[in-house]
């Protein structure tokens, strides 16, 4: 969380986005046309917090709601044109920040970190499905 907050201050001031809003946009930048539930799962964040962030993003015009192609009863979310403009500016900043942090680790430490994070991610996914 401390690491997230460092870069979050940049996009909060510059783009008026909270951490939760950016995480939701980042997920939608990688996986378009997914449900709000899927956004919450992929961010591994509280469903209520994600739901509120998605409502704010809809109100700001950064995302839009559509209908799932496989089930017209299901709504899906995607970045809007405005959302893509913001995403295309923030994503490189976030990646650059991550690369600066990882530069302080040896190759072996980065490999361990990746394994540890993957293990924690899998554990979180398992618990969230209970």
PDB file of C-alpha atoms in Angstrom:
ATOM      1  CA  UNK A   1       0.000   0.000   0.000  1.00  0.00           C
ATOM      2  CA  UNK A   2       2.824   2.400   0.810  1.00  0.00           C
ATOM      3  CA  UNK A   3       4.318   1.758  -2.616  1.00  0.00           C
ATOM      4  CA  UNK A   4       0.961   2.318  -4.305  1.00  0.00           C
ATOM      5  CA  UNK A   5       0.488   5.591  -2.494  1.00  0.00           C
ATOM      6  CA  UNK A   6       3.725   7.068  -3.850  1.00  0.00           C
ATOM      7  CA  UNK A   7       2.614   6.869  -7.482  1.00  0.00           C
ATOM      8  CA  UNK A   8      -1.019   7.439  -6.502  1.00  0.00           C
ATOM      9  CA  UNK A   9      -0.218  10.957  -5.343  1.00  0.00           C
ATOM     10  CA  UNK A  10       0.936  11.742  -8.877  1.00  0.00           C
ATOM     11  CA  UNK A  11      -2.207  10.568 -10.636  1.00  0.00           C
ATOM     12  CA  UNK A  12      -4.507  11.882  -7.929  1.00  0.00           C
ATOM     13  CA  UNK A  13      -3.230  15.412  -8.461  1.00  0.00           C
ATOM     14  CA  UNK A  14      -2.756  15.212 -12.206  1.00  0.00           C
ATOM     15  CA  UNK A  15      -5.780  13.142 -13.222  1.00  0.00           C
ATOM     16  CA  UNK A  16      -8.141  13.389 -10.229  1.00  0.00           C
ATOM     17  CA  UNK A  17      -8.094   9.601  -9.714  1.00  0.00           C
ATOM     18  CA  UNK A  18      -8.084   7.666  -6.458  1.00  0.00           C
ATOM     19  CA  UNK A  19      -6.003   4.514  -6.065  1.00  0.00           C
ATOM     20  CA  UNK A  20      -9.130   2.383  -6.388  1.00  0.00           C
ATOM     21  CA  UNK A  21     -10.244   4.242  -9.520  1.00  0.00           C
ATOM     22  CA  UNK A  22      -6.836   3.803 -11.150  1.00  0.00           C
ATOM     23  CA  UNK A  23      -6.710   0.096 -10.292  1.00  0.00           C
ATOM     24  CA  UNK A  24     -10.136  -0.379 -11.858  1.00  0.00           C
ATOM     25  CA  UNK A  25      -9.045   1.535 -14.962  1.00  0.00           C
ATOM     26  CA  UNK A  26      -5.838  -0.511 -15.154  1.00  0.00           C
ATOM     27  CA  UNK A  27      -7.865  -3.731 -15.118  1.00  0.00           C
ATOM     28  CA  UNK A  28     -10.226  -2.399 -17.796  1.00  0.00           C
ATOM     29  CA  UNK A  29      -7.223  -1.343 -19.862  1.00  0.00           C
ATOM     30  CA  UNK A  30      -6.116  -4.982 -19.920  1.00  0.00           C
ATOM     31  CA  UNK A  31      -9.514  -6.719 -19.934  1.00  0.00           C
ATOM     32  CA  UNK A  32     -12.289  -4.833 -21.653  1.00  0.00           C
ATOM     33  CA  UNK A  33     -15.954  -5.782 -21.492  1.00  0.00           C
ATOM     34  CA  UNK A  34     -15.930  -7.422 -18.065  1.00  0.00           C
ATOM     35  CA  UNK A  35     -18.418  -7.197 -15.228  1.00  0.00           C
ATOM     36  CA  UNK A  36     -18.009  -5.107 -12.096  1.00  0.00           C
ATOM     37  CA  UNK A  37     -17.616  -8.356 -10.153  1.00  0.00           C
ATOM     38  CA  UNK A  38     -14.715  -9.359 -12.405  1.00  0.00           C
ATOM     39  CA  UNK A  39     -13.088  -5.954 -11.915  1.00  0.00           C
ATOM     40  CA  UNK A  40     -13.305  -6.449  -8.136  1.00  0.00           C
ATOM     41  CA  UNK A  41     -11.838  -9.956  -8.418  1.00  0.00           C
ATOM     42  CA  UNK A  42      -8.973  -8.854 -10.642  1.00  0.00           C
ATOM     43  CA  UNK A  43      -8.065  -5.945  -8.358  1.00  0.00           C
ATOM     44  CA  UNK A  44      -8.376  -8.183  -5.264  1.00  0.00           C
ATOM     45  CA  UNK A  45     -10.076  -5.255  -3.567  1.00  0.00           C
ATOM     46  CA  UNK A  46     -13.264  -4.910  -1.556  1.00  0.00           C
ATOM     47  CA  UNK A  47     -16.336  -5.194  -3.804  1.00  0.00           C
ATOM     48  CA  UNK A  48     -18.028  -2.170  -2.224  1.00  0.00           C
ATOM     49  CA  UNK A  49     -14.947   0.038  -2.696  1.00  0.00           C
ATOM     50  CA  UNK A  50     -14.636  -1.082  -6.313  1.00  0.00           C
ATOM     51  CA  UNK A  51     -18.353  -0.531  -6.910  1.00  0.00           C
ATOM     52  CA  UNK A  52     -18.081   3.041  -5.613  1.00  0.00           C
ATOM     53  CA  UNK A  53     -14.968   3.676  -7.704  1.00  0.00           C
ATOM     54  CA  UNK A  54     -16.722   2.355 -10.809  1.00  0.00           C
ATOM     55  CA  UNK A  55     -19.710   4.619 -10.131  1.00  0.00           C
ATOM     56  CA  UNK A  56     -17.364   7.619  -9.887  1.00  0.00           C
ATOM     57  CA  UNK A  57     -15.579   6.596 -13.099  1.00  0.00           C
ATOM     58  CA  UNK A  58     -18.921   6.282 -14.888  1.00  0.00           C
ATOM     59  CA  UNK A  59     -19.964   9.724 -13.618  1.00  0.00           C
ATOM     60  CA  UNK A  60     -16.656  11.236 -14.784  1.00  0.00           C
ATOM     61  CA  UNK A  61     -17.057   9.625 -18.205  1.00  0.00           C
ATOM     62  CA  UNK A  62     -13.858   7.562 -17.895  1.00  0.00           C
ATOM     63  CA  UNK A  63     -15.661   4.241 -18.347  1.00  0.00           C
ATOM     64  CA  UNK A  64     -18.865   3.180 -20.038  1.00  0.00           C
ATOM     65  CA  UNK A  65     -21.341   0.398 -19.500  1.00  0.00           C
ATOM     66  CA  UNK A  66     -22.393  -1.957 -22.257  1.00  0.00           C
ATOM     67  CA  UNK A  67     -24.104  -5.303 -22.704  1.00  0.00           C
ATOM     68  CA  UNK A  68     -22.248  -8.610 -22.772  1.00  0.00           C
ATOM     69  CA  UNK A  69     -22.232 -10.168 -26.232  1.00  0.00           C
ATOM     70  CA  UNK A  70     -22.831 -13.651 -24.820  1.00  0.00           C
ATOM     71  CA  UNK A  71     -25.654 -12.626 -22.451  1.00  0.00           C
ATOM     72  CA  UNK A  72     -27.706  -9.488 -23.123  1.00  0.00           C
ATOM     73  CA  UNK A  73     -28.851  -9.468 -19.485  1.00  0.00           C
ATOM     74  CA  UNK A  74     -25.309  -8.949 -18.205  1.00  0.00           C
ATOM     75  CA  UNK A  75     -23.731  -5.505 -18.175  1.00  0.00           C
ATOM     76  CA  UNK A  76     -20.045  -5.072 -18.853  1.00  0.00           C
ATOM     77  CA  UNK A  77     -17.637  -2.199 -18.422  1.00  0.00           C
ATOM     78  CA  UNK A  78     -14.972  -0.749 -20.686  1.00  0.00           C
ATOM     79  CA  UNK A  79     -12.820   2.354 -20.830  1.00  0.00           C
ATOM     80  CA  UNK A  80     -14.390   5.245 -22.709  1.00  0.00           C
ATOM     81  CA  UNK A  81     -12.452   7.291 -25.242  1.00  0.00           C
ATOM     82  CA  UNK A  82     -11.648   9.767 -22.448  1.00  0.00           C
ATOM     83  CA  UNK A  83     -10.686   6.871 -20.181  1.00  0.00           C
ATOM     84  CA  UNK A  84      -8.242   5.548 -22.764  1.00  0.00           C
ATOM     85  CA  UNK A  85      -6.612   8.991 -23.012  1.00  0.00           C
ATOM     86  CA  UNK A  86      -6.017   8.983 -19.255  1.00  0.00           C
ATOM     87  CA  UNK A  87      -4.948   5.330 -19.215  1.00  0.00           C
ATOM     88  CA  UNK A  88      -2.395   5.993 -21.969  1.00  0.00           C
ATOM     89  CA  UNK A  89      -0.850   8.727 -19.816  1.00  0.00           C
ATOM     90  CA  UNK A  90      -0.969   7.022 -16.400  1.00  0.00           C
ATOM     91  CA  UNK A  91       0.083   3.480 -17.392  1.00  0.00           C
ATOM     92  CA  UNK A  92       3.595   4.511 -18.498  1.00  0.00           C
ATOM     93  CA  UNK A  93       4.038   6.520 -15.271  1.00  0.00           C
ATOM     94  CA  UNK A  94       3.029   3.527 -13.162  1.00  0.00           C
ATOM     95  CA  UNK A  95       5.302   1.202 -15.148  1.00  0.00           C
ATOM     96  CA  UNK A  96       8.228   3.621 -14.879  1.00  0.00           C
ATOM     97  CA  UNK A  97       7.695   3.875 -11.115  1.00  0.00           C
ATOM     98  CA  UNK A  98       7.614   0.077 -10.814  1.00  0.00           C
ATOM     99  CA  UNK A  99      10.808  -0.270 -12.853  1.00  0.00           C
ATOM    100  CA  UNK A 100      12.591   2.305 -10.667  1.00  0.00           C
ATOM    101  CA  UNK A 101      11.629   0.329  -7.566  1.00  0.00           C
ATOM    102  CA  UNK A 102      12.609  -3.031  -9.044  1.00  0.00           C
ATOM    103  CA  UNK A 103      15.985  -1.640 -10.115  1.00  0.00           C
ATOM    104  CA  UNK A 104      16.977  -1.758  -6.431  1.00  0.00           C
ATOM    105  CA  UNK A 105      16.615  -5.552  -6.431  1.00  0.00           C
ATOM    106  CA  UNK A 106      18.954  -8.146  -7.876  1.00  0.00           C
ATOM    107  CA  UNK A 107      17.658 -10.519 -10.542  1.00  0.00           C
ATOM    108  CA  UNK A 108      17.341 -13.254  -7.920  1.00  0.00           C
ATOM    109  CA  UNK A 109      15.405 -10.947  -5.583  1.00  0.00           C
ATOM    110  CA  UNK A 110      13.041  -9.985  -8.414  1.00  0.00           C
ATOM    111  CA  UNK A 111      12.418 -13.666  -9.155  1.00  0.00           C
ATOM    112  CA  UNK A 112      11.667 -14.332  -5.481  1.00  0.00           C
ATOM    113  CA  UNK A 113       9.371 -11.329  -5.320  1.00  0.00           C
ATOM    114  CA  UNK A 114       7.480 -12.546  -8.370  1.00  0.00           C
ATOM    115  CA  UNK A 115       7.061 -16.011  -6.841  1.00  0.00           C
ATOM    116  CA  UNK A 116       5.927 -14.600  -3.497  1.00  0.00           C
ATOM    117  CA  UNK A 117       3.430 -12.230  -5.098  1.00  0.00           C
ATOM    118  CA  UNK A 118       2.071 -15.017  -7.297  1.00  0.00           C
ATOM    119  CA  UNK A 119       1.607 -17.243  -4.234  1.00  0.00           C
ATOM    120  CA  UNK A 120      -0.179 -14.457  -2.359  1.00  0.00           C
ATOM    121  CA  UNK A 121      -2.345 -13.678  -5.404  1.00  0.00           C
ATOM    122  CA  UNK A 122      -3.399 -17.320  -5.705  1.00  0.00           C
ATOM    123  CA  UNK A 123      -4.171 -17.437  -1.975  1.00  0.00           C
ATOM    124  CA  UNK A 124      -6.267 -14.279  -2.274  1.00  0.00           C
ATOM    125  CA  UNK A 125      -8.160 -15.682  -5.248  1.00  0.00           C
ATOM    126  CA  UNK A 126      -8.866 -18.862  -3.322  1.00  0.00           C
ATOM    127  CA  UNK A 127     -10.183 -16.961  -0.302  1.00  0.00           C
ATOM    128  CA  UNK A 128     -12.296 -14.548  -2.346  1.00  0.00           C
ATOM    129  CA  UNK A 129     -14.125 -17.466  -3.980  1.00  0.00           C
ATOM    130  CA  UNK A 130     -15.227 -18.953  -0.657  1.00  0.00           C
TER     131      UNK A 130
END
